[in-house]
Amino acid sequence: MPDTVSVSFAKHGAAPKGVLLALADDSLALGKETLKVLKPIKSTFERALDADRFRGAMGAALDLIAPSGLNVPRVLVLGVGKAGELKSQDFVRLGGLVAGRIPASAREATLIVDLPSGAVGAKAAAEIALGVRLRAYSFDRYKTKKKDNEGEASALSLTLLVADPAAAERAWAVEGAIADGVILARDLVNEPPNVLDPPEFARRAEALAEVGVAVEVLDDAALSEIGMRALLGVGQGSIKESRVVVMRWNGGAEGEAPVAFIGKGVTFDTGGISIKPAAGMEDMKGDMGGAACVTGLMHALAARKAKVNAVGVIGLVENMPDGAAQRPGDIVTSLSGQTIEIINTDAEGRLVLADVLWYAKERFQPRFMVDLATLTGAILVALGTVHAGLFANDDELAQRIAAAGEATGETVWRMPLGAAYDKLIDSKFADMKNTGGRNGGSITAAQFLQRFVDKTAWAHLDVAGTAMASPSSDINKSWGSGWGVRLLNQLVADHYEG
Ligand code: BES
Ligand code: MN
Ligand code: ZN
């Protein structure tokens, strides 16, 4: 399908335009609205069913080109499996499957949003549209050769035929905001590190003012004044300045404590003086995936006018080796007053988060803090690219995040914390050191963060395996996944609104 898709809704019965898409379940039944439209080609459809051994499984498709009797270039019937069992995330996935079947040459397409089990609600229709937008996304800003001579359309206009277009539009105002948030996060992760340095990331965050987010940017001088020396130490080997961005959305009751989201935003991680090997280092442009997620989430919450007070705080630095760079052996005093001995300058994300977590806690006294960080390679060893690692000092918050993960398909796996791990980061010379050795590397990283959250309910998501370079899915073909925006939006919607 073309990568720019505009979505609109019309009422069942409207004349289909372009490629016609319909849904069938695994009983091979069609919905009543679908039958009305496909009536002129009923016998063609039935013969094709037999010929193609189409069984209506989720993702299967029956493709009829230029069927006589209907004035459309193509009819695609998509299977949904067991129609009665479809949940929100299945409709999103279905949207991805729909988008994946639309030919690249199509300029117009129409989907009859209807199942044999009965009318599909407005919310489900909007969830399908969300899946379409997410699947269609591709980051090709830096490709100068247009894919022209293959007859590809540059944009697709997709109409969803529904029972109540006005209700679907209202649901789309919410799901479309989520789509925009995910896409913003993906764009940020995909951008090259020469373009997206800390000041540029901060400028992109400032654009959230357009949806009503209050954005504050703290520069090197301000951060030094405040005393964020753990964060500044990471950035001191780079010619780029560091930034901390505070994003506030006040959609909730006045004076109610906010929920807080904190993001690691290392716009490029060379490892610093403890430099990384060359192979694959280019992937470290995605080491700001946590900050990208927080920015995309704040966009989504504001654009859908969530009834919540939320703050997003991101720490933006570039980790480079040069004459001014931090050394192994250095001791820095963090904003909290606690001192940190630097053992490995490549364990930089926790240094950034230490100051940002402490800052968010002190300034906002939030109901909870959730941080996201591409923090450790060890979480990839433990969980692969399937789950993000979840660490928490609060069982209720952990359980709510896990449930939101199941609901959105952005799943997490809880990992342990405890005193026996915590003591591994005690230092000979300072209050703590910034690495605890190879074993349990994701856990000792989380223990380090926990030293900067006090009694605040807190959860840490290690997204090194999910924010970038994870295998493509039905709703994502992009390197930067935008992972976490849908998860945390769901968490807020389920428990912290109204
Ligand atoms: N940004 C990396 C972690 C990472 C690795 C993210 C692979 C995504 C993919 C992080 O800053 C890092 O370098 N961590 C070190 C910590 C170690 C030095 C204690 C690691 O995981 O090796
Ligand atoms: Mn590193
Ligand atoms: Zn890093």
Short mmCIF file of C-alpha atoms and ligand atoms in Angstrom, two decimals:
data_model
loop_
_atom_site.label_atom_id
_atom_site.label_comp_id
_atom_site.label_asym_id
_atom_site.label_seq_id
_atom_site.Cartn_x
_atom_site.Cartn_y
_atom_site.Cartn_z
CA MET A 1 0.00 0.00 0.00
CA PRO A 2 1.12 3.60 -0.42
CA ASP A 3 2.69 4.90 2.82
CA THR A 4 0.50 7.95 3.21
CA VAL A 5 -3.02 6.90 4.09
CA SER A 6 -5.92 9.18 4.83
CA VAL A 7 -8.83 7.57 6.64
CA SER A 8 -12.49 8.53 6.38
CA PHE A 9 -15.79 6.93 7.33
CA ALA A 10 -19.05 6.59 5.42
CA LYS A 11 -22.32 4.82 6.06
CA HIS A 12 -23.03 1.29 4.88
CA GLY A 13 -24.67 1.48 1.48
CA ALA A 14 -22.41 4.22 0.13
CA ALA A 15 -20.96 3.29 -3.28
CA PRO A 16 -17.51 1.68 -2.84
CA LYS A 17 -14.54 3.48 -4.39
CA GLY A 18 -11.37 1.76 -5.54
CA VAL A 19 -10.27 -1.62 -4.20
CA LEU A 20 -13.12 -3.19 -2.26
CA LEU A 21 -12.20 -4.97 0.96
CA ALA A 22 -14.56 -7.21 2.91
CA LEU A 23 -14.28 -9.48 5.95
CA ALA A 24 -15.23 -13.12 6.42
CA ASP A 25 -14.90 -15.32 9.47
CA ASP A 26 -13.79 -18.93 9.71
CA SER A 27 -17.33 -20.20 9.16
CA LEU A 28 -16.92 -18.49 5.75
CA ALA A 29 -20.01 -16.47 6.49
CA LEU A 30 -20.26 -12.84 5.44
CA GLY A 31 -22.00 -10.07 7.35
CA LYS A 32 -25.34 -8.75 6.22
CA GLU A 33 -23.95 -5.44 4.92
CA THR A 34 -21.20 -7.32 3.12
CA LEU A 35 -23.71 -9.64 1.46
CA LYS A 36 -25.65 -6.66 0.14
CA VAL A 37 -22.58 -5.29 -1.60
CA LEU A 38 -21.21 -8.60 -2.86
CA LYS A 39 -24.57 -9.93 -4.07
CA PRO A 40 -23.80 -9.35 -7.78
CA ILE A 41 -20.68 -11.51 -7.51
CA LYS A 42 -22.01 -14.12 -5.07
CA SER A 43 -21.47 -17.08 -7.38
CA THR A 44 -18.00 -15.88 -8.43
CA PHE A 45 -17.14 -15.52 -4.75
CA GLU A 46 -18.36 -19.04 -3.96
CA ARG A 47 -16.41 -20.59 -6.83
CA ALA A 48 -13.29 -18.66 -5.80
CA LEU A 49 -13.69 -19.91 -2.23
CA ASP A 50 -13.44 -23.48 -3.46
CA ALA A 51 -10.69 -22.80 -5.96
CA ASP A 52 -8.50 -20.95 -3.46
CA ARG A 53 -9.19 -23.15 -0.40
CA PHE A 54 -9.82 -19.98 1.55
CA ARG A 55 -10.91 -20.91 5.09
CA GLY A 56 -11.33 -17.46 6.63
CA ALA A 57 -8.35 -17.77 8.97
CA MET A 58 -7.03 -14.50 10.43
CA GLY A 59 -4.81 -12.95 7.77
CA ALA A 60 -5.89 -15.19 4.88
CA ALA A 61 -7.23 -13.39 1.82
CA LEU A 62 -9.23 -14.15 -1.27
CA ASP A 63 -8.37 -11.92 -4.20
CA LEU A 64 -10.83 -11.36 -7.07
CA ILE A 65 -9.48 -9.15 -9.85
CA ALA A 66 -11.94 -7.10 -11.88
CA PRO A 67 -14.98 -9.26 -11.07
CA SER A 68 -17.80 -8.82 -13.53
CA GLY A 69 -20.96 -7.47 -11.98
CA LEU A 70 -19.27 -5.01 -9.62
CA ASN A 71 -17.81 -1.71 -10.66
CA VAL A 72 -14.54 -2.04 -8.71
CA PRO A 73 -11.05 -3.02 -9.93
CA ARG A 74 -10.60 -5.68 -7.28
CA VAL A 75 -12.35 -7.38 -4.39
CA LEU A 76 -10.29 -8.65 -1.45
CA VAL A 77 -12.03 -10.77 1.15
CA LEU A 78 -9.99 -11.04 4.34
CA GLY A 79 -10.33 -13.73 6.96
CA VAL A 80 -10.67 -12.75 10.62
CA GLY A 81 -10.71 -16.22 12.18
CA LYS A 82 -13.21 -16.53 15.04
CA ALA A 83 -15.21 -13.31 14.71
CA GLY A 84 -16.77 -13.57 18.16
CA GLU A 85 -13.40 -13.62 19.92
CA LEU A 86 -11.84 -10.48 18.46
CA LYS A 87 -10.39 -8.06 21.03
CA SER A 88 -9.11 -4.51 20.60
CA GLN A 89 -5.60 -5.53 19.64
CA ASP A 90 -6.99 -8.05 17.13
CA PHE A 91 -8.82 -5.24 15.34
CA VAL A 92 -5.59 -3.21 15.28
CA ARG A 93 -3.76 -6.22 13.83
CA LEU A 94 -6.59 -6.75 11.36
CA GLY A 95 -6.07 -3.18 10.17
CA GLY A 96 -2.43 -4.03 9.59
CA LEU A 97 -3.39 -7.12 7.62
CA VAL A 98 -5.88 -5.11 5.57
CA ALA A 99 -3.25 -2.49 4.76
CA GLY A 100 -0.75 -5.18 3.85
CA ARG A 101 -3.13 -6.50 1.18
CA ILE A 102 -3.88 -3.21 -0.54
CA PRO A 103 -1.83 -3.06 -3.74
CA ALA A 104 0.82 -0.35 -3.96
CA SER A 105 -0.88 1.05 -7.07
CA ALA A 106 -4.18 1.75 -5.29
CA ARG A 107 -5.20 5.37 -4.81
CA GLU A 108 -8.57 4.55 -3.30
CA ALA A 109 -9.90 1.66 -1.25
CA THR A 110 -13.09 0.90 0.64
CA LEU A 111 -13.42 -1.50 3.57
CA ILE A 112 -16.83 -2.81 4.59
CA VAL A 113 -16.52 -2.94 8.37
CA ASP A 114 -18.99 -5.71 9.00
CA LEU A 115 -18.90 -9.27 10.33
CA PRO A 116 -21.39 -12.14 10.38
CA SER A 117 -21.42 -11.94 14.19
CA GLY A 118 -23.09 -8.52 13.91
CA ALA A 119 -22.21 -4.89 13.42
CA VAL A 120 -18.64 -3.98 14.30
CA GLY A 121 -18.66 -1.07 16.73
CA ALA A 122 -17.25 2.38 16.15
CA LYS A 123 -14.29 1.74 18.43
CA ALA A 124 -13.32 -1.44 16.58
CA ALA A 125 -13.59 0.40 13.26
CA ALA A 126 -11.23 3.07 14.58
CA GLU A 127 -8.87 0.37 15.86
CA ILE A 128 -8.77 -1.13 12.36
CA ALA A 129 -7.90 2.33 11.03
CA LEU A 130 -5.13 2.61 13.65
CA GLY A 131 -3.67 -0.68 12.42
CA VAL A 132 -3.81 0.57 8.83
CA ARG A 133 -1.91 3.76 9.68
CA LEU A 134 0.73 1.91 11.71
CA ARG A 135 1.32 -0.68 8.99
CA ALA A 136 1.48 1.90 6.22
CA TYR A 137 4.21 3.93 7.97
CA SER A 138 7.59 3.92 6.34
CA PHE A 139 10.57 6.18 7.03
CA ASP A 140 11.84 7.21 3.62
CA ARG A 141 12.65 10.86 4.18
CA TYR A 142 16.26 10.31 3.08
CA LYS A 143 15.52 8.29 -0.06
CA THR A 144 15.91 10.68 -2.95
CA LYS A 145 14.87 8.25 -5.69
CA LYS A 146 11.10 8.00 -5.79
CA LYS A 147 9.63 4.59 -6.50
CA ASP A 148 8.06 5.94 -9.66
CA ASN A 149 8.06 3.55 -12.60
CA GLU A 150 6.32 0.71 -10.82
CA GLY A 151 2.96 2.42 -10.84
CA GLU A 152 2.97 3.04 -7.12
CA ALA A 153 0.53 5.60 -5.81
CA SER A 154 1.95 8.23 -3.48
CA ALA A 155 -1.12 8.38 -1.27
CA LEU A 156 -4.13 6.23 -0.51
CA SER A 157 -7.55 7.39 0.52
CA LEU A 158 -9.27 4.66 2.55
CA THR A 159 -12.98 4.77 3.32
CA LEU A 160 -14.39 2.56 6.05
CA LEU A 161 -18.09 1.78 5.63
CA VAL A 162 -19.70 1.62 9.08
CA ALA A 163 -23.14 1.74 10.72
CA ASP A 164 -22.55 5.07 12.45
CA PRO A 165 -19.93 7.26 10.76
CA ALA A 166 -20.22 10.06 13.35
CA ALA A 167 -19.49 7.63 16.19
CA ALA A 168 -16.59 6.17 14.20
CA GLU A 169 -15.17 9.68 13.67
CA ARG A 170 -15.29 10.28 17.43
CA ALA A 171 -13.50 6.99 18.09
CA TRP A 172 -10.96 7.87 15.39
CA ALA A 173 -10.21 11.18 17.12
CA VAL A 174 -8.80 9.00 19.93
CA GLU A 175 -7.18 6.19 17.91
CA GLY A 176 -5.81 8.64 15.34
CA ALA A 177 -4.11 10.57 18.16
CA ILE A 178 -2.51 7.33 19.32
CA ALA A 179 -1.38 6.60 15.74
CA ASP A 180 0.21 10.06 15.53
CA GLY A 181 2.00 9.47 18.84
CA VAL A 182 3.42 6.12 17.73
CA ILE A 183 4.49 7.58 14.39
CA LEU A 184 6.19 10.53 16.09
CA ALA A 185 8.13 8.09 18.30
CA ARG A 186 9.13 6.00 15.26
CA ASP A 187 10.30 9.06 13.35
CA LEU A 188 12.50 10.14 16.26
CA VAL A 189 14.08 6.68 16.59
CA ASN A 190 14.67 6.37 12.84
CA GLU A 191 16.28 9.80 12.39
CA PRO A 192 20.07 9.71 11.92
CA PRO A 193 22.15 10.93 14.86
CA ASN A 194 23.75 13.80 12.96
CA VAL A 195 20.28 15.24 12.46
CA LEU A 196 18.67 14.29 15.77
CA ASP A 197 21.13 15.58 18.36
CA PRO A 198 19.94 16.72 21.81
CA PRO A 199 19.08 20.31 20.78
CA GLU A 200 17.17 19.09 17.72
CA PHE A 201 15.28 16.48 19.76
CA ALA A 202 14.32 19.26 22.19
CA ARG A 203 13.03 21.39 19.30
CA ARG A 204 10.90 18.48 18.07
CA ALA A 205 9.49 18.12 21.58
CA GLU A 206 8.72 21.84 21.62
CA ALA A 207 6.39 21.26 18.67
CA LEU A 208 4.04 19.47 21.11
CA ALA A 209 2.86 22.95 22.08
CA GLU A 210 0.62 22.62 19.01
CA VAL A 211 -1.50 19.99 20.78
CA GLY A 212 -1.54 21.88 24.07
CA VAL A 213 1.49 20.45 25.87
CA ALA A 214 3.50 22.96 27.94
CA VAL A 215 7.14 22.36 27.05
CA GLU A 216 10.19 23.59 28.97
CA VAL A 217 13.74 23.05 27.75
CA LEU A 218 16.69 23.11 30.15
CA ASP A 219 20.06 23.69 28.47
CA ASP A 220 23.62 22.97 29.68
CA ALA A 221 23.77 26.14 31.74
CA ALA A 222 20.42 25.47 33.42
CA LEU A 223 21.30 21.83 34.12
CA SER A 224 24.62 22.83 35.61
CA GLU A 225 22.88 25.42 37.78
CA ILE A 226 20.41 22.78 39.03
CA GLY A 227 23.23 20.29 39.67
CA MET A 228 22.52 17.46 37.21
CA ARG A 229 26.16 16.41 37.18
CA ALA A 230 25.53 12.72 36.52
CA LEU A 231 23.67 13.59 33.31
CA LEU A 232 26.09 16.33 32.27
CA GLY A 233 29.07 14.01 32.80
CA VAL A 234 27.75 11.75 30.04
CA GLY A 235 27.40 14.63 27.58
CA GLN A 236 30.71 16.33 28.36
CA GLY A 237 32.67 14.49 25.66
CA SER A 238 30.32 15.69 22.92
CA ILE A 239 30.39 18.98 21.06
CA LYS A 240 26.59 18.87 21.24
CA GLU A 241 24.96 20.42 24.28
CA SER A 242 22.78 18.29 26.54
CA ARG A 243 19.12 19.02 27.22
CA VAL A 244 16.37 18.02 29.61
CA VAL A 245 12.85 18.55 28.32
CA VAL A 246 9.81 18.77 30.59
CA MET A 247 6.46 18.21 28.88
CA ARG A 248 3.24 18.82 30.81
CA TRP A 249 -0.31 17.94 29.85
CA ASN A 250 -2.96 19.06 32.32
CA GLY A 251 -6.18 17.36 31.27
CA GLY A 252 -7.10 16.19 34.76
CA ALA A 253 -8.45 17.79 37.92
CA GLU A 254 -6.70 20.98 38.94
CA GLY A 255 -4.11 20.37 41.61
CA GLU A 256 -4.17 16.59 41.24
CA ALA A 257 -0.69 15.04 41.33
CA PRO A 258 0.46 14.02 37.85
CA VAL A 259 1.56 10.68 36.52
CA ALA A 260 5.15 10.91 35.28
CA PHE A 261 6.98 9.31 32.37
CA ILE A 262 10.75 9.51 32.17
CA GLY A 263 12.83 8.68 29.11
CA LYS A 264 16.46 7.89 28.33
CA GLY A 265 17.46 10.01 25.36
CA VAL A 266 21.02 9.20 24.37
CA THR A 267 20.91 10.47 20.79
CA PHE A 268 24.04 8.47 20.03
CA ASP A 269 25.88 6.04 22.29
CA THR A 270 29.46 5.33 21.22
CA GLY A 271 30.13 3.99 24.71
CA GLY A 272 32.39 6.98 25.37
CA ILE A 273 35.96 6.21 26.50
CA SER A 274 34.78 2.62 27.18
CA ILE A 275 34.10 2.60 23.45
CA LYS A 276 31.87 0.05 21.78
CA PRO A 277 33.04 -2.25 18.95
CA ALA A 278 32.39 -0.92 15.42
CA ALA A 279 30.01 -3.68 14.29
CA GLY A 280 26.43 -2.54 14.65
CA MET A 281 27.34 0.72 16.35
CA GLU A 282 25.05 2.57 13.93
CA ASP A 283 22.12 1.07 15.85
CA MET A 284 23.05 3.25 18.80
CA LYS A 285 21.22 6.12 17.10
CA GLY A 286 18.18 4.42 18.62
CA ASP A 287 19.46 4.80 22.18
CA MET A 288 16.89 7.54 22.64
CA GLY A 289 13.98 5.13 22.16
CA GLY A 290 12.77 5.69 25.73
CA ALA A 291 12.67 9.46 25.26
CA ALA A 292 10.98 9.01 21.88
CA CYS A 293 8.27 6.91 23.49
CA VAL A 294 7.67 9.49 26.23
CA THR A 295 7.40 12.24 23.60
CA GLY A 296 5.02 10.19 21.44
CA LEU A 297 2.95 9.32 24.50
CA MET A 298 2.65 12.95 25.60
CA HIS A 299 1.55 13.80 22.07
CA ALA A 300 -1.08 11.06 22.12
CA LEU A 301 -2.43 12.00 25.57
CA ALA A 302 -2.73 15.66 24.63
CA ALA A 303 -4.11 15.09 21.14
CA ARG A 304 -6.84 12.83 22.50
CA LYS A 305 -7.44 15.23 25.40
CA ALA A 306 -6.89 12.57 28.06
CA LYS A 307 -8.47 13.46 31.40
CA VAL A 308 -5.23 13.19 33.30
CA ASN A 309 -2.39 15.34 34.51
CA ALA A 310 0.75 13.90 32.98
CA VAL A 311 4.38 14.97 32.82
CA GLY A 312 7.06 13.65 30.54
CA VAL A 313 10.69 14.33 31.39
CA ILE A 314 13.46 13.25 29.02
CA GLY A 315 17.23 13.44 29.42
CA LEU A 316 18.98 14.14 26.10
CA VAL A 317 22.73 13.65 25.73
CA GLU A 318 25.26 12.35 23.24
CA ASN A 319 27.82 9.87 24.63
CA MET A 320 31.11 10.57 22.80
CA PRO A 321 34.81 10.00 23.50
CA ASP A 322 37.10 13.02 23.30
CA GLY A 323 39.57 14.98 25.38
CA ALA A 324 36.79 16.35 27.55
CA ALA A 325 35.01 13.02 27.95
CA GLN A 326 34.32 11.39 31.29
CA ARG A 327 36.84 8.72 32.37
CA PRO A 328 36.48 5.37 34.13
CA GLY A 329 37.44 6.23 37.70
CA ASP A 330 35.74 9.62 37.71
CA ILE A 331 33.38 10.29 40.60
CA VAL A 332 30.35 12.50 39.95
CA THR A 333 27.86 14.00 42.39
CA SER A 334 24.32 13.45 41.18
CA LEU A 335 21.43 15.86 41.67
CA SER A 336 20.31 13.72 44.62
CA GLY A 337 23.63 14.39 46.37
CA GLN A 338 24.64 10.72 46.07
CA THR A 339 28.07 10.15 44.52
CA ILE A 340 28.73 7.73 41.67
CA GLU A 341 32.02 6.15 40.66
CA ILE A 342 32.18 5.69 36.90
CA ILE A 343 33.48 2.19 36.15
CA ASN A 344 32.35 1.99 32.54
CA THR A 345 31.40 5.08 30.52
CA ASP A 346 29.16 2.85 28.38
CA ALA A 347 26.79 2.40 31.33
CA GLU A 348 25.60 5.95 30.67
CA GLY A 349 21.82 5.61 30.48
CA ARG A 350 21.48 5.05 34.21
CA LEU A 351 23.53 8.19 34.89
CA VAL A 352 21.14 10.24 32.78
CA LEU A 353 18.07 8.66 34.38
CA ALA A 354 19.45 9.06 37.93
CA ASP A 355 19.22 12.84 37.65
CA VAL A 356 16.01 12.95 35.65
CA LEU A 357 14.17 10.54 37.98
CA TRP A 358 15.28 12.52 41.03
CA TYR A 359 14.28 15.79 39.37
CA ALA A 360 10.80 14.53 38.40
CA LYS A 361 10.19 13.10 41.86
CA GLU A 362 11.25 16.27 43.69
CA ARG A 363 9.53 18.71 41.40
CA PHE A 364 6.23 16.96 40.70
CA GLN A 365 5.71 14.44 43.52
CA PRO A 366 3.95 12.26 40.96
CA ARG A 367 1.43 9.47 41.61
CA PHE A 368 3.93 7.18 39.95
CA MET A 369 6.97 7.33 37.71
CA VAL A 370 7.48 4.98 34.77
CA ASP A 371 10.82 5.23 33.02
CA LEU A 372 11.65 3.77 29.63
CA ALA A 373 15.22 3.14 28.56
CA THR A 374 17.22 1.18 26.02
CA LEU A 375 19.32 0.42 29.06
CA THR A 376 21.07 -2.92 28.73
CA GLY A 377 22.14 -5.45 26.14
CA ALA A 378 21.53 -8.00 28.90
CA ILE A 379 17.75 -7.58 28.61
CA LEU A 380 18.03 -8.80 25.01
CA VAL A 381 19.88 -11.86 26.26
CA ALA A 382 17.16 -12.50 28.86
CA LEU A 383 13.96 -11.70 26.96
CA GLY A 384 14.87 -11.32 23.30
CA THR A 385 12.72 -8.89 21.34
CA VAL A 386 9.41 -10.31 22.59
CA HIS A 387 8.95 -8.66 25.98
CA ALA A 388 10.36 -5.53 27.52
CA GLY A 389 11.86 -6.02 30.98
CA LEU A 390 9.67 -4.67 33.78
CA PHE A 391 11.13 -3.76 37.16
CA ALA A 392 9.01 -2.13 39.87
CA ASN A 393 8.91 -1.25 43.55
CA ASP A 394 5.11 -1.35 43.51
CA ASP A 395 3.10 -4.50 42.77
CA GLU A 396 -0.11 -2.72 41.81
CA LEU A 397 1.67 -0.53 39.25
CA ALA A 398 3.56 -3.55 37.90
CA GLN A 399 0.36 -5.55 37.56
CA ARG A 400 -1.41 -2.68 35.78
CA ILE A 401 1.44 -2.28 33.30
CA ALA A 402 1.48 -6.03 32.66
CA ALA A 403 -2.28 -5.99 31.99
CA ALA A 404 -1.95 -3.00 29.62
CA GLY A 405 0.76 -4.98 27.87
CA GLU A 406 -1.56 -7.93 27.33
CA ALA A 407 -4.31 -5.61 26.07
CA THR A 408 -2.10 -3.85 23.51
CA GLY A 409 0.28 -6.65 22.56
CA GLU A 410 3.22 -4.57 23.83
CA THR A 411 4.06 -7.15 26.44
CA VAL A 412 6.38 -6.96 29.44
CA TRP A 413 8.00 -9.54 31.69
CA ARG A 414 8.61 -8.74 35.33
CA MET A 415 12.15 -9.14 36.60
CA PRO A 416 13.35 -9.25 40.21
CA LEU A 417 14.84 -6.55 42.43
CA GLY A 418 16.36 -7.05 45.86
CA ALA A 419 19.07 -6.26 48.37
CA ALA A 420 21.35 -9.06 47.15
CA TYR A 421 21.47 -7.40 43.72
CA ASP A 422 21.64 -3.91 45.15
CA LYS A 423 24.87 -4.54 47.03
CA LEU A 424 26.61 -5.42 43.76
CA ILE A 425 26.73 -1.71 42.91
CA ASP A 426 28.29 -0.57 46.18
CA SER A 427 31.59 1.22 45.47
CA LYS A 428 34.96 1.30 47.24
CA PHE A 429 35.27 5.05 46.70
CA ALA A 430 31.79 6.53 46.31
CA ASP A 431 28.18 5.83 47.32
CA MET A 432 27.77 3.53 44.33
CA LYS A 433 29.38 2.52 41.06
CA ASN A 434 27.70 2.59 37.68
CA THR A 435 28.07 -1.10 36.80
CA GLY A 436 27.56 -4.29 38.75
CA GLY A 437 29.41 -6.66 36.43
CA ARG A 438 28.17 -8.94 33.68
CA ASN A 439 25.87 -11.19 35.65
CA GLY A 440 22.33 -9.95 36.10
CA GLY A 441 23.29 -6.81 34.18
CA SER A 442 19.72 -5.62 33.59
CA ILE A 443 18.87 -6.10 37.25
CA THR A 444 21.85 -4.23 38.67
CA ALA A 445 21.05 -1.42 36.22
CA ALA A 446 17.51 -1.30 37.63
CA GLN A 447 18.88 -1.39 41.21
CA PHE A 448 20.94 1.66 40.33
CA LEU A 449 17.83 3.52 39.14
CA GLN A 450 15.91 2.52 42.26
CA ARG A 451 18.42 4.45 44.35
CA PHE A 452 17.00 7.63 42.77
CA VAL A 453 13.26 7.13 43.27
CA ASP A 454 12.89 6.97 47.07
CA LYS A 455 9.38 5.90 48.10
CA THR A 456 7.67 7.03 44.88
CA ALA A 457 5.78 4.20 43.12
CA TRP A 458 8.07 3.44 40.22
CA ALA A 459 8.44 1.08 37.30
CA HIS A 460 11.33 0.77 34.89
CA LEU A 461 10.92 -0.65 31.38
CA ASP A 462 14.13 -1.84 29.74
CA VAL A 463 13.22 -1.48 26.06
CA ALA A 464 16.61 -2.29 24.49
CA GLY A 465 15.00 -5.28 22.75
CA THR A 466 11.72 -3.72 21.72
CA ALA A 467 12.26 -0.04 20.82
CA MET A 468 14.31 -0.70 17.72
CA ALA A 469 15.44 -3.42 15.36
CA SER A 470 12.79 -5.85 16.58
CA PRO A 471 11.31 -8.18 13.96
CA SER A 472 8.61 -6.58 11.84
CA SER A 473 5.00 -7.39 12.63
CA ASP A 474 1.59 -7.00 11.01
CA ILE A 475 1.41 -3.42 12.31
CA ASN A 476 5.05 -2.40 12.07
CA LYS A 477 7.56 -2.59 9.24
CA SER A 478 9.80 0.14 10.63
CA TRP A 479 13.16 -0.18 12.42
CA GLY A 480 12.06 2.20 15.12
CA SER A 481 8.91 0.59 16.50
CA GLY A 482 7.38 3.31 18.67
CA TRP A 483 7.07 0.59 21.31
CA GLY A 484 5.44 1.69 24.56
CA VAL A 485 3.19 4.50 23.34
CA ARG A 486 0.17 2.23 23.04
CA LEU A 487 1.05 0.37 26.26
CA LEU A 488 1.32 3.47 28.44
CA ASN A 489 -1.63 5.18 26.81
CA GLN A 490 -3.64 2.08 27.77
CA LEU A 491 -2.29 2.20 31.33
CA VAL A 492 -3.45 5.80 31.68
CA ALA A 493 -6.84 5.15 30.05
CA ASP A 494 -7.53 2.10 32.23
CA HIS A 495 -6.63 3.56 35.65
CA TYR A 496 -5.75 7.23 35.82
CA GLU A 497 -8.41 9.15 33.92
CA GLY A 498 -11.62 10.87 35.03
N1 BES B 1 22.56 1.62 25.05
C1 BES B 1 23.21 0.51 25.62
C2 BES B 1 22.33 -0.73 25.74
C3 BES B 1 21.81 -1.32 24.46
C4 BES B 1 22.46 -2.42 23.90
C5 BES B 1 20.68 -0.86 23.86
C6 BES B 1 21.97 -2.99 22.75
C7 BES B 1 20.20 -1.43 22.70
C8 BES B 1 20.85 -2.50 22.14
C9 BES B 1 23.70 0.87 27.02
O1 BES B 1 24.06 2.19 27.20
C10 BES B 1 24.93 0.05 27.28
O2 BES B 1 25.89 0.26 26.60
N2 BES B 1 24.86 -0.84 28.26
C11 BES B 1 25.96 -1.67 28.59
C12 BES B 1 26.10 -1.67 30.09
C13 BES B 1 27.36 -2.28 30.57
C14 BES B 1 28.55 -1.43 30.18
C15 BES B 1 27.30 -2.42 32.07
C16 BES B 1 25.66 -3.06 28.05
O3 BES B 1 24.49 -3.44 28.02
O4 BES B 1 26.58 -3.72 27.61
MN MN B 2 26.06 2.60 26.64
ZN ZN B 3 23.14 3.55 26.00
#
